[in-house]
Structures are given as structure tokens and as C-alpha cells.
mmCIF file of C-alpha atoms in Angstrom:
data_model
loop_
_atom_site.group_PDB
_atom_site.id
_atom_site.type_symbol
_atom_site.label_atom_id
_atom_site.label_comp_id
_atom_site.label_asym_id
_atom_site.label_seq_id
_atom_site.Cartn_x
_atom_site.Cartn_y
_atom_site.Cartn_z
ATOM 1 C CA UNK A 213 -7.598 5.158 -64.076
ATOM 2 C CA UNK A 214 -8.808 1.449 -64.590
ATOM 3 C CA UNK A 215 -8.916 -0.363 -67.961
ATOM 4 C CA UNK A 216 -10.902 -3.988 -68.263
ATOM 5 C CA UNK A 217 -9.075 -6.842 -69.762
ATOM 6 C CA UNK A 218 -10.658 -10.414 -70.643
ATOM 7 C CA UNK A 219 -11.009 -12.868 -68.040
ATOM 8 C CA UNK A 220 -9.131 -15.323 -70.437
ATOM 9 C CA UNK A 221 -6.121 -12.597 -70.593
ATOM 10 C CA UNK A 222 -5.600 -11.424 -67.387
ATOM 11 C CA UNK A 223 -2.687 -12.569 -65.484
ATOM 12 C CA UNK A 224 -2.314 -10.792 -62.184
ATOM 13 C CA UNK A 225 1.234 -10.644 -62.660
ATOM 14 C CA UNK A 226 1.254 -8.627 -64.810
ATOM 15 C CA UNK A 227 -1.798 -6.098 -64.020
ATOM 16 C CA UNK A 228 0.455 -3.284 -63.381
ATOM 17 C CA UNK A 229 2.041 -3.691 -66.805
ATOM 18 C CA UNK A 230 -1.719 -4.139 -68.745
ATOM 19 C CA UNK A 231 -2.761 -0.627 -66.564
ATOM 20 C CA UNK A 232 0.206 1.363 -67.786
ATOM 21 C CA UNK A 233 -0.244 0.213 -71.507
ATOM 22 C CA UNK A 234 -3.532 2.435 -71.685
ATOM 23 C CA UNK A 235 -2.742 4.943 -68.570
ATOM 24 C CA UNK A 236 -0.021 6.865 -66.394
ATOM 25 C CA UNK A 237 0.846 4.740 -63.274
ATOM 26 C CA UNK A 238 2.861 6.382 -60.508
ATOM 27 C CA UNK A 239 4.956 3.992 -58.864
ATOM 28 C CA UNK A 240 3.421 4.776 -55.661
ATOM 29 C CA UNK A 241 0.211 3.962 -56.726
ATOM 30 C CA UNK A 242 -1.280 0.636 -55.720
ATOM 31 C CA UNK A 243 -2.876 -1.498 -58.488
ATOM 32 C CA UNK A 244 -6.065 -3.653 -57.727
ATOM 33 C CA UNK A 245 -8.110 -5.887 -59.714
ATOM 34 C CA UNK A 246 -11.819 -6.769 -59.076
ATOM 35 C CA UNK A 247 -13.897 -9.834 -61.039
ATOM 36 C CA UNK A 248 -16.489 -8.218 -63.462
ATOM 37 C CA UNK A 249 -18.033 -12.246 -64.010
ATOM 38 C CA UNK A 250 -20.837 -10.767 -66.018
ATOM 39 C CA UNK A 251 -19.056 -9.661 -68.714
ATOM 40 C CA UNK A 252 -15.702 -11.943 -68.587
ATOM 41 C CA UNK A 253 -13.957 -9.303 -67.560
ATOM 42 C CA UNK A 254 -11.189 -8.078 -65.026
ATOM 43 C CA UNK A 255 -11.693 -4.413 -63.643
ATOM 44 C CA UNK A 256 -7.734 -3.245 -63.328
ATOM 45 C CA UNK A 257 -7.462 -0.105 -61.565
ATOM 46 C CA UNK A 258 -4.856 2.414 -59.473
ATOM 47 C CA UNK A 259 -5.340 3.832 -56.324
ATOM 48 C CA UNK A 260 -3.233 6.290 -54.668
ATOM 49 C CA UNK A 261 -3.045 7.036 -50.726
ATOM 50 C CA UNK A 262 -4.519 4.172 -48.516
ATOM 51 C CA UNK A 263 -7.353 3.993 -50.218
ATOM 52 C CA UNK A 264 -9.012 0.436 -51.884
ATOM 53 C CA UNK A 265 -11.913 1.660 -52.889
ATOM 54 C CA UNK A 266 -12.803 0.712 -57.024
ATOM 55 C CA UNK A 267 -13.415 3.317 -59.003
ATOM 56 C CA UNK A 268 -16.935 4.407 -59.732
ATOM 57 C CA UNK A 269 -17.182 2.294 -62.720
ATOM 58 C CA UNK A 270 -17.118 -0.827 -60.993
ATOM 59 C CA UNK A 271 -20.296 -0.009 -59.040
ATOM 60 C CA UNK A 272 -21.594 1.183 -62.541
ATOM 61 C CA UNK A 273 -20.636 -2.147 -64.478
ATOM 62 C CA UNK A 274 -22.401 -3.881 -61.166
ATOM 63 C CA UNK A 275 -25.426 -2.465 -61.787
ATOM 64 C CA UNK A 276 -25.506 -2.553 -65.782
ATOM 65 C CA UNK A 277 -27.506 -5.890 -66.045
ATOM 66 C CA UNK A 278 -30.523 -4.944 -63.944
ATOM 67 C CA UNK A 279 -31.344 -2.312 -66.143
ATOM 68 C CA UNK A 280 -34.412 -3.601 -68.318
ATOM 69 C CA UNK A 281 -33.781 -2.088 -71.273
ATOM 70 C CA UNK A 282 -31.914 -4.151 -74.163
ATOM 71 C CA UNK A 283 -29.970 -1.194 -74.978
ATOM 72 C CA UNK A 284 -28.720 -0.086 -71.438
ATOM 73 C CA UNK A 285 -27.104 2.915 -70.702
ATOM 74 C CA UNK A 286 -25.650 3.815 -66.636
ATOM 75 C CA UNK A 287 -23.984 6.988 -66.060
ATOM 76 C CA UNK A 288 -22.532 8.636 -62.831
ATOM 77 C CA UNK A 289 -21.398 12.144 -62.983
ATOM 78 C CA UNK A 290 -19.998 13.368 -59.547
ATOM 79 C CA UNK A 291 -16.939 15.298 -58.708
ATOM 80 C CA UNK A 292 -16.083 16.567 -62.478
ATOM 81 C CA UNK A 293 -15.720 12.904 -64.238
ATOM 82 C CA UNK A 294 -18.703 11.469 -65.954
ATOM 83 C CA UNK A 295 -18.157 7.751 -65.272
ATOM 84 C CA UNK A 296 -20.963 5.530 -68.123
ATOM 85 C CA UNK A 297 -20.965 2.314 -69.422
ATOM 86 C CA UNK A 298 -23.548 0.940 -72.516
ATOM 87 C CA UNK A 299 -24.674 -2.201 -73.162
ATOM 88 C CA UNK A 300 -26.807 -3.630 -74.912
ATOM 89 C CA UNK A 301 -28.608 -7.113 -74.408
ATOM 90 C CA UNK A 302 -26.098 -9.040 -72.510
ATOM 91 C CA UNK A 303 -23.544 -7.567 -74.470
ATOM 92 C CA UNK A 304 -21.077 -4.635 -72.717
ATOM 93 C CA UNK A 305 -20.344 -1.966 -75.654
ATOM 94 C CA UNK A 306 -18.207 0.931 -73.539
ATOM 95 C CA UNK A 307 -17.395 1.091 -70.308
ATOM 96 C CA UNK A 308 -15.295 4.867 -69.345
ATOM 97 C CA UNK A 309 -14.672 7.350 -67.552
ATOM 98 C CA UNK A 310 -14.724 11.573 -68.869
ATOM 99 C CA UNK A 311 -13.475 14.996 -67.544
ATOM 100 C CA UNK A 312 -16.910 16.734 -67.304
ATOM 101 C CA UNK A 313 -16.390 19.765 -65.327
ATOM 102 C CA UNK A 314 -20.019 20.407 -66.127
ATOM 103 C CA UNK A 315 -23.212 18.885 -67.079
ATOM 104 C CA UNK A 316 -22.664 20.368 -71.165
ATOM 105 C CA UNK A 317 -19.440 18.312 -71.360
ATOM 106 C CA UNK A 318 -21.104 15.565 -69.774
ATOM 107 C CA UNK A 319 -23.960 15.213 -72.624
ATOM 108 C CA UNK A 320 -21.319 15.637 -74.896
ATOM 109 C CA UNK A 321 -19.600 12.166 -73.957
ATOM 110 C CA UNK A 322 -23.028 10.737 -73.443
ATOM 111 C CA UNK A 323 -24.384 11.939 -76.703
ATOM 112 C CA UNK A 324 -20.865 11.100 -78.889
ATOM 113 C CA UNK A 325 -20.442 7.357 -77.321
ATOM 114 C CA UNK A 326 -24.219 6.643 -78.420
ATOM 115 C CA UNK A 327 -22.988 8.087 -82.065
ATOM 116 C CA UNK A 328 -20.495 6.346 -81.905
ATOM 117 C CA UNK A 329 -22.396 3.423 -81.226
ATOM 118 C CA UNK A 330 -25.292 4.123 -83.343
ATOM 119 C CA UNK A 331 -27.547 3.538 -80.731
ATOM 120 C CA UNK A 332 -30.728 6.328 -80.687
ATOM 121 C CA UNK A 333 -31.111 8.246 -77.947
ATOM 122 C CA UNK A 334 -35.164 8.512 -78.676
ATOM 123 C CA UNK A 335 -35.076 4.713 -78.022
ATOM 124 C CA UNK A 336 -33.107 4.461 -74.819
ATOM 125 C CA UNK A 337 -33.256 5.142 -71.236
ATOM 126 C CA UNK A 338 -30.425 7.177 -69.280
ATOM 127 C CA UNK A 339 -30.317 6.050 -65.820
ATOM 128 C CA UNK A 340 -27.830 8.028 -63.713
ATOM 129 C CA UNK A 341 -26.662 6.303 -60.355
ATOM 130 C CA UNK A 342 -27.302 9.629 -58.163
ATOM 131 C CA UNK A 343 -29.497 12.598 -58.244
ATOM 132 C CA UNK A 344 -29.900 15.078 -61.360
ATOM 133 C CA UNK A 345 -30.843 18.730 -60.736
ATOM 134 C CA UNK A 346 -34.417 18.810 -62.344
ATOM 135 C CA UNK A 347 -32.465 21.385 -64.898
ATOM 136 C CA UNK A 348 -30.034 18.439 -65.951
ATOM 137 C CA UNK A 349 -32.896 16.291 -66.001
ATOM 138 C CA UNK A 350 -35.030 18.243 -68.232
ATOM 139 C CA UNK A 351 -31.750 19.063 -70.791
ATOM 140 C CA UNK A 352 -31.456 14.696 -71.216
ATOM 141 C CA UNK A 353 -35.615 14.537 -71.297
ATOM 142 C CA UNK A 354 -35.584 16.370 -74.507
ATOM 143 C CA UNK A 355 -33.419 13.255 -76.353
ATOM 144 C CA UNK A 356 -33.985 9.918 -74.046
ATOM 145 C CA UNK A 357 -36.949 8.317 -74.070
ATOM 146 C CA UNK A 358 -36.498 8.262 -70.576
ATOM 147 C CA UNK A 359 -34.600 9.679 -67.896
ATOM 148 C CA UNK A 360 -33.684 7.894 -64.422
ATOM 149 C CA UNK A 361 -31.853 8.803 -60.962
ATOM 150 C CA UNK A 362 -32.672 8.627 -57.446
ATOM 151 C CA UNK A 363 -34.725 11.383 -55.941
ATOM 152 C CA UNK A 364 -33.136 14.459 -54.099
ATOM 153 C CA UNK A 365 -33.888 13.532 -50.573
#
């Protein structure tokens, strides 16, 4: 779970407090915050276990601005959750995180946030941050202008 809250809001204090406003926190669970400078933001985010790592949103919202495109759009779907965020210019629109059990409920998320949006998928490249099955590939090549992710090694 993570939410991202203003630079000019945050107040570590109270990061535990901001989390649990939008999501379930256990009070075992650890909660971490990591600078997002390029948007003004603050990632806030739970762990559970000994575990620091950010989820995989942070690496996504990272790697946002060196996409070329003015309207950007970085996806990661691994381990059932479809983790995407859209911008456009310099501008973040959505950063979040889906259940997507499969690669149907994936596009789904995809295809409703760019409604929802009203950005056109016929204008816009997908870039996924890991390898697409050429069958996944193929299903997003018939709406994006283009498609993008790492070779399968």
C-alpha cells in the first residue's frame, strides 16, 4: 500500500496517520517514506516483515520522466498487481497500483485510467518495466501506438 502526498504537506510525523487515511495499516507494519523531487511529492508506503524495499511504484515514478513521449504512460505487471503511473508533459496524472491476476484485468486498468483521463491510446506509447509474452504484446499493439519492454533474455 503507498499513497503520495505533496512535498508542501508531508510531515513525517504523521506519515502513518496520512497512509491509514487511504489504506489498512497493521500495526506491525513499518511505514517508510521516499522523496519523489520530480513531482513534489512524498512516496508513503508500508512494509511488513524486515523488508525496506519501496514498492514497485517508486521505481516506476523514477523512471516516468525519461520516457519521451509528452503523454507518458509506465506500467509493471508482476506477481498479480499491475503497478502504472501516467503523465503527461512534466505533469504526473495517476500514479497506482491494481489486482490483475491476469493480463485481461490488467488492460482493463490500463485502458479505464486512460478513459478516465481522456488520453488516446492510438497516440501513446505503453512502456512496461519488464518483459511481455509476445501474446500480451500483440493484445496492447492493436490500441498503442507503440508498445515497449525489455527483451526476454
Amino acid at each position: 500500500m503507498f499513497t503520495l502526498v505533496p512535498e508542501g504537506f508531508f510531515d513525517p510525523a504523521a506519515a502513518r496517520e496520512a497512509l491509514a487515511e487511504v489504506a489498512p495499516v497493521a500495526e506491525s507494519d513499518k511505514v517508510l517514506f521516499k522523496q519523489i523531487p520530480q513531482f513534489g511529492a512524498v512516496l508513503i508506503y508500508n512494509v511488513s516483515g524486515g523488508a525496506d524495499t519501496p514498492p514497485e511504484i517508486f521505481d516506476i515514478l523514477q523512471e516516468l520522466p525519461s520516457c519521451s513521449e509528452y503523454n507518458k504512460l509506465l506500467c509493471s505487471w508482476r506477481d498479480g498487481e499491475l503497478s502504472m503511473a501516467v503523465g503527461q508533459g512534466r505533469s504526473l496524472l495517476l500514479a497506482n497500483s491494481y489486482k490483475a491476476p491476469d493480463f485481461t484485468t490488467a488492460q482493463y486498468f490500463i485502458f479505464l485510467a486512460l478513459k478516465s483521463l481522456q488520453l488516446n491510446p492510438e497516440v501513446t506509447t505503453i512502456r512496461f518495466r519488464h518483459p511481455l509474452s509476445a501474446e500480451n504484446e500483440m493484445a496492447l499493439y492493436r490500441y498503442f501506438k507503440a508498445v515497449e519492454s525489455p527483451s526476454v533474455l
